Coordinates of C-alpha atoms in Angstrom, one line a residue:
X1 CA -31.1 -5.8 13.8
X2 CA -30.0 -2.6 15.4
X3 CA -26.8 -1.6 15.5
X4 CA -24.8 0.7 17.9
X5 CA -22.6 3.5 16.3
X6 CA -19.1 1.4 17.0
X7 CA -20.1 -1.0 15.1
X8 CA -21.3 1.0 12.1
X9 CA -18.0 2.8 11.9
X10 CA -15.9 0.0 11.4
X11 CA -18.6 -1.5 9.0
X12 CA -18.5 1.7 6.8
X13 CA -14.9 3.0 7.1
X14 CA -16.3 6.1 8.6
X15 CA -15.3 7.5 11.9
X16 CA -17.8 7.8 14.6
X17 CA -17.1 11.5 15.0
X18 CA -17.6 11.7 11.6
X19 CA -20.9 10.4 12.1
X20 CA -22.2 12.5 14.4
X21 CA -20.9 15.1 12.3
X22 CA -22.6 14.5 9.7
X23 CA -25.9 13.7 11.8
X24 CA -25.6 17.3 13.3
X25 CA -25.0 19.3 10.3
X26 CA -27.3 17.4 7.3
X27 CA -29.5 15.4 9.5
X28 CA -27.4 12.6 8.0
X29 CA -27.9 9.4 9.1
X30 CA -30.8 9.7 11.3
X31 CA -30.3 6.6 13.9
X32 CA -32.9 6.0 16.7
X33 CA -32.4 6.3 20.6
X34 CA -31.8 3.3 22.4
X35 CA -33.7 3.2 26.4
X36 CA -29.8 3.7 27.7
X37 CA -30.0 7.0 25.3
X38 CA -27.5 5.1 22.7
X39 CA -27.5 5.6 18.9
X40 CA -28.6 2.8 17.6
X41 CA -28.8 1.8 13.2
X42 CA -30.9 -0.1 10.6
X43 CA -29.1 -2.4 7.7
X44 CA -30.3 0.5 5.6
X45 CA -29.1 3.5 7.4
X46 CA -25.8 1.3 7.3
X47 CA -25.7 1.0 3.7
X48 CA -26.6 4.6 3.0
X49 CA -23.5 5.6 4.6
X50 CA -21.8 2.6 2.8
X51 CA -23.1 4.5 -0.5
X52 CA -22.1 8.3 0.8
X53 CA -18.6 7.0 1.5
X54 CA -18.4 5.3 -2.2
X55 CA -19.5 9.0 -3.3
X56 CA -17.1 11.2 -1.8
X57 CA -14.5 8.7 -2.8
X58 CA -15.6 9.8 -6.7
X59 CA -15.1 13.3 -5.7
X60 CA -18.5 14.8 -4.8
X61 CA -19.0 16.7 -1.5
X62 CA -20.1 15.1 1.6
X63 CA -23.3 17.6 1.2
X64 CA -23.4 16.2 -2.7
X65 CA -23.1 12.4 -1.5
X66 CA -25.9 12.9 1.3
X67 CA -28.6 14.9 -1.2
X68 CA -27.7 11.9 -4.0
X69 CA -28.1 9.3 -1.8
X70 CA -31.8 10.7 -0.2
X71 CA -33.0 10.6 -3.3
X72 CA -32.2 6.9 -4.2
X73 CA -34.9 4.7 -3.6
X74 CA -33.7 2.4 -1.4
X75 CA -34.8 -0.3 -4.1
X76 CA -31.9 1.0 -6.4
X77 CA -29.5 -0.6 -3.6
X78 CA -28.4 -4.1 -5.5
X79 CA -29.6 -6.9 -3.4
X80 CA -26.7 -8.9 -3.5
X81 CA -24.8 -5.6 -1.9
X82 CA -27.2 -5.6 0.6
X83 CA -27.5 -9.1 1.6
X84 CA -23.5 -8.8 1.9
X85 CA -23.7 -5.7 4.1
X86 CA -26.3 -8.4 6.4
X87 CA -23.0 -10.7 6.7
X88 CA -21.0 -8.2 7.6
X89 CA -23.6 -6.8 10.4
X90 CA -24.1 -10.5 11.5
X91 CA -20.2 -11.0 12.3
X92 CA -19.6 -7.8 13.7
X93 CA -22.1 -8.8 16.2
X94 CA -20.5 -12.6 16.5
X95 CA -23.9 -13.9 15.1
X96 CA -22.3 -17.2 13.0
X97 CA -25.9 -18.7 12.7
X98 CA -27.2 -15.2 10.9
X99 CA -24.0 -14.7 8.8
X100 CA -24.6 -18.7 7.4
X101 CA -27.5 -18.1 6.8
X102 CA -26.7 -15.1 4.4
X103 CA -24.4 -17.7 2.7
X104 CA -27.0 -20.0 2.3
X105 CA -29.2 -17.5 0.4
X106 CA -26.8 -16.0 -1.4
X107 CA -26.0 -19.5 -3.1
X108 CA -29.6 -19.8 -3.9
X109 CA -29.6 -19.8 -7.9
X110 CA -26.1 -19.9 -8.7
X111 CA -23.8 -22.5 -9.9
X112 CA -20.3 -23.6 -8.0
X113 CA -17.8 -21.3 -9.4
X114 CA -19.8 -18.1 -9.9
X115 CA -20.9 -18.5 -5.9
X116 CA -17.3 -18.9 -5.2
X117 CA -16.2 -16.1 -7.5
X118 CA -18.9 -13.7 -6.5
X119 CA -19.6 -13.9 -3.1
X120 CA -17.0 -16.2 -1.0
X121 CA -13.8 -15.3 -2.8
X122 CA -14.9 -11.1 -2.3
X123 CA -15.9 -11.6 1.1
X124 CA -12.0 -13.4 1.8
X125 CA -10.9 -10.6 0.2
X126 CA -12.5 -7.7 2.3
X127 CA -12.2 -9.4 5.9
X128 CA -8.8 -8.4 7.1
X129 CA -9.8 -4.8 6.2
X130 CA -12.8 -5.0 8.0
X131 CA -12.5 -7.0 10.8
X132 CA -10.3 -7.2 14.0
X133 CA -8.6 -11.1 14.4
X134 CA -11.9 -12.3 16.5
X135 CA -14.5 -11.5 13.9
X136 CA -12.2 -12.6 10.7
X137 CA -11.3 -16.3 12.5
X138 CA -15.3 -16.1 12.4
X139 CA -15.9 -14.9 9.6
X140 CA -12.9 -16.8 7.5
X141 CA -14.6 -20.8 9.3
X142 CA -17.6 -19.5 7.8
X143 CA -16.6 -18.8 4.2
X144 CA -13.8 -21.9 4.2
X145 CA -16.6 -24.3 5.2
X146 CA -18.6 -23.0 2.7
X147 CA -16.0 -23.6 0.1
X148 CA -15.4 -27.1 1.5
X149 CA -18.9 -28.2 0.8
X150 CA -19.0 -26.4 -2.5
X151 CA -16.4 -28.4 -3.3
X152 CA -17.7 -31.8 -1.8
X153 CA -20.9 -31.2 -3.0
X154 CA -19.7 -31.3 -6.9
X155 CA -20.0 -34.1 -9.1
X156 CA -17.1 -35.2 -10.8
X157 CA -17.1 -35.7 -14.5
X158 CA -14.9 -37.7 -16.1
X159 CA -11.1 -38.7 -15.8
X160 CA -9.3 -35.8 -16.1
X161 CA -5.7 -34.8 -14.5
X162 CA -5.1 -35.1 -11.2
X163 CA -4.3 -32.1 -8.8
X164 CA -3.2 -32.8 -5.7
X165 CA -3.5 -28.8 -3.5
X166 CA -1.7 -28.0 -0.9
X167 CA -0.4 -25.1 1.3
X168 CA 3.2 -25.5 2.7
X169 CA 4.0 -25.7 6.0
X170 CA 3.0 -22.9 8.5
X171 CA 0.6 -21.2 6.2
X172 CA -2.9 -21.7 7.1
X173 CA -5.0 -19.6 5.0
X174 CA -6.5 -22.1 2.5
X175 CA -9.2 -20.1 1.1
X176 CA -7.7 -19.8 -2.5
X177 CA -6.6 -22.9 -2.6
X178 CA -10.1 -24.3 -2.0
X179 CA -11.4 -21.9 -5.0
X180 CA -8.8 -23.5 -7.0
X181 CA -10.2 -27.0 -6.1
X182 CA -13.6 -25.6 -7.2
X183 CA -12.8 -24.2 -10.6
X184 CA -10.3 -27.6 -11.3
X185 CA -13.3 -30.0 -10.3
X186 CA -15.3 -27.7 -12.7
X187 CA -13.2 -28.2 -15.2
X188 CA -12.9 -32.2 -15.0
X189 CA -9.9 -32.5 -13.0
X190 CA -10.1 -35.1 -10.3
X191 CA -8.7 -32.8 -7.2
X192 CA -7.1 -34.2 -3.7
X193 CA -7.1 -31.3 -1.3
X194 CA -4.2 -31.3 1.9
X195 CA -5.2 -28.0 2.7
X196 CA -3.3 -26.0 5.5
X197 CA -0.2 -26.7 7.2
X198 CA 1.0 -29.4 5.1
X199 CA 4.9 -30.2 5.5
X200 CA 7.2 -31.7 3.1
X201 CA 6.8 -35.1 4.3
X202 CA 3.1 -35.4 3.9
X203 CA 3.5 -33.9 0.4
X204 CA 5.6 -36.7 -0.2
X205 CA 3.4 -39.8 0.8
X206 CA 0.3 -38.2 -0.8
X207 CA 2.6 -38.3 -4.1
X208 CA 3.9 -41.7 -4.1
X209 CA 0.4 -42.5 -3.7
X210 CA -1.7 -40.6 -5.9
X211 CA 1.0 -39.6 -8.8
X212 CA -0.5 -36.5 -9.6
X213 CA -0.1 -34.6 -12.6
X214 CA 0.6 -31.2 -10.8
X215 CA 0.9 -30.4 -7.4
X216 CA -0.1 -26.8 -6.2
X217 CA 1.1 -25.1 -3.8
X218 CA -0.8 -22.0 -1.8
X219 CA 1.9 -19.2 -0.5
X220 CA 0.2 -16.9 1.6
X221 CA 1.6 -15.9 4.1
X222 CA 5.1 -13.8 3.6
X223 CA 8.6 -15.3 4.1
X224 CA 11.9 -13.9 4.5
X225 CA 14.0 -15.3 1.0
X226 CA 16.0 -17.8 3.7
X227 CA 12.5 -19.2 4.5
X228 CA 11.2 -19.5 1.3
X229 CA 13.8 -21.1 -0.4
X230 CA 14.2 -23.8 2.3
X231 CA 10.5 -24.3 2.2
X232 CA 9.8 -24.5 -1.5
X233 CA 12.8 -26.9 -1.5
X234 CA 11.6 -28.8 0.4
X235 CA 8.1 -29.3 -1.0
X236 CA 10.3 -29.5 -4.5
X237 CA 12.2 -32.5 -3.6
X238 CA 9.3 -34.0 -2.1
X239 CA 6.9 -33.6 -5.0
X240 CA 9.9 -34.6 -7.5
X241 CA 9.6 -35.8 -10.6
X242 CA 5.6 -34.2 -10.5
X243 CA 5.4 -30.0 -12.2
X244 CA 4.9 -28.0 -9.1
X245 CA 2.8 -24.6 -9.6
X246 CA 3.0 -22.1 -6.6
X247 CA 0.7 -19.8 -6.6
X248 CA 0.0 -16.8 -4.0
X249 CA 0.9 -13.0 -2.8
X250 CA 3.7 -14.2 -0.4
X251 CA 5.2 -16.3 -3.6
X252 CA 5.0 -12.9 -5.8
X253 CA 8.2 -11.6 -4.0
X254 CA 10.0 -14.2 -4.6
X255 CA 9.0 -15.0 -8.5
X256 CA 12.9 -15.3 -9.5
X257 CA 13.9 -17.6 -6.6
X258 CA 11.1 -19.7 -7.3
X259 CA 11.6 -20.2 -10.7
X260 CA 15.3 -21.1 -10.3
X261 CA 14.7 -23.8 -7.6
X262 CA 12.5 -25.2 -11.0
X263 CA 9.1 -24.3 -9.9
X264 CA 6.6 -22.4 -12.5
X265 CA 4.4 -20.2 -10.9
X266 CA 0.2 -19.3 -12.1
X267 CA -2.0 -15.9 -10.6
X268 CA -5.4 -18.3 -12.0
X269 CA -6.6 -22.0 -12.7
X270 CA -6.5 -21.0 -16.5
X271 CA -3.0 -20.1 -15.6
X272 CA -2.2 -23.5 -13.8
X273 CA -3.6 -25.8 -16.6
X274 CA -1.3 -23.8 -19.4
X275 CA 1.6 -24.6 -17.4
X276 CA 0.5 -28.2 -16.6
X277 CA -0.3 -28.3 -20.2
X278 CA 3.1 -26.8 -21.5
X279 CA 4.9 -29.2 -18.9
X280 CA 3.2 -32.2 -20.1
X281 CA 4.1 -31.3 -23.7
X282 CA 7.6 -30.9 -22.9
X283 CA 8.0 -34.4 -21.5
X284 CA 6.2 -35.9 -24.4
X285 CA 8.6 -34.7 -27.1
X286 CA 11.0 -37.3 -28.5

């Protein structure tokens, strides 16, 4: 795939007249002609400068970064680093059936929750850095369906708690949620997903029904304290009498509001079963 210069700057951070730059003075990157006279990169020549950028960011000179990086054999380039810089060219181009595919061979080999720790999760992570709001809607269906099957896809073992995961209303970005459902499911836990969007009602019903054992709820998106307090009390009442766990940057904020309304909050799933574990302790004392 070859790759105009646009693209490669917002792939690598770098600017394009940077680029040319460095092209002019250290024969640094050394891109090929298009027949309209355009620049036009290899997947290598994009990670080279990925590697340059990483170099000057240690401290060496762009002049030291260039020489180091010339005389790396491209096979010391990790290939998980590269097939991940092959997503990233694949969406910047709006290629979904190349950038699937890249998902599909990076799960080759690995079990549920490392693929979801070590290459879905850091691609969530990276994509509102790297991407304007066309490429990321892309690019975040991609990765959530991939995290949907992962998690469909697993076989359940045993009878263990119940955790019913939700986000509250008006947050739609369920990506750590669903990693939650994967590492729970790992862990024995029989897991009911509601995903984005859910109100207070719906929270409701799916309690009556299921009686979980902890309800978790996914704050992303950030709230003014007037919205977040009417919202987690909301989902509070709903949930009642079942431990709620919020989890969730745009819950950080607002860690002594939510603990007053009665709510416990957990940064990981080792963090959610202590408190599930400490709750359920609590109401089995005499």
């Amino acid at each position: 795939m070859s790759l105009r210069i646009r693209t490669i700057a917002r792939l690598t951070g770098i600017r394009e007249a940077t680029l040319r730059a460095w092209e002019r003075r250290h024969g640094f990157p050394r891109p090929e002609r298009s027949e309209n006279n355009y620049r036009v990169y290899s997947r290598d020549e994009v990670e080279a400068v990925r590697r340059v950028a990483k170099l000057m960011g240690e401290g060496l000179s762009v002049s030291e970064a260039i020489a180091q990086v010339r005389d790396e054999p491209a096979r010391s380039v990790p290939p998980a680093s590269r097939r991940m810089e092959r997503f990233w060219a694949a969406v910047m181009m709006l290629d979904a059936e190349a950038a699937d595919a890249v998902l599909s061979e990076a799960q080759v080999g690995l079990d549920a929750t490392t693929y979801c720790d070590t290459v879905l999760l850091p691609l969530l992570r990276e994509m509102a850095s790297r991407l304007d709001v066309a490429r990321e809607h892309m690019a975040s269906a991609l990765v959530r369906q991939r995290l949907r099957m992962l998690l469909a896809g697993m076989e359940r073992v045993g009878e263990g708690p119940r955790g019913l995961l939700a986000c509250p209303a008006r947050d739609h970005h369920e990506g750590g949620l669903l990693a939650l459902g994967v590492h729970l499911k790992a862990r024995g836990w029989r897991v009911t997903l509601l995903g984005a969007d859910t109100p207070a009602e719906a929270l409701h019903g799916a309690c009556l029904q299921l009686r979980p054992d902890v309800v978790a709820l996914s704050f992303i998106r950030r709230r003014d304290a007037e919205d977040f307090v009417r919202v987690l009390s909301e989902a509070m009442h709903a949930c009642a009498p079942v431990p709620v766990v919020i989890g969730g940057p745009g819950a950080r904020e607002h860690l002594k509001t939510l603990f007053t309304l009665g709510a416990q909050y957990a940064e990981s799933t080792e963090e959610l079963i202590a408190v599930w574990q400490q709750a359920r302790n609590a109401q089995n004392r005499p």
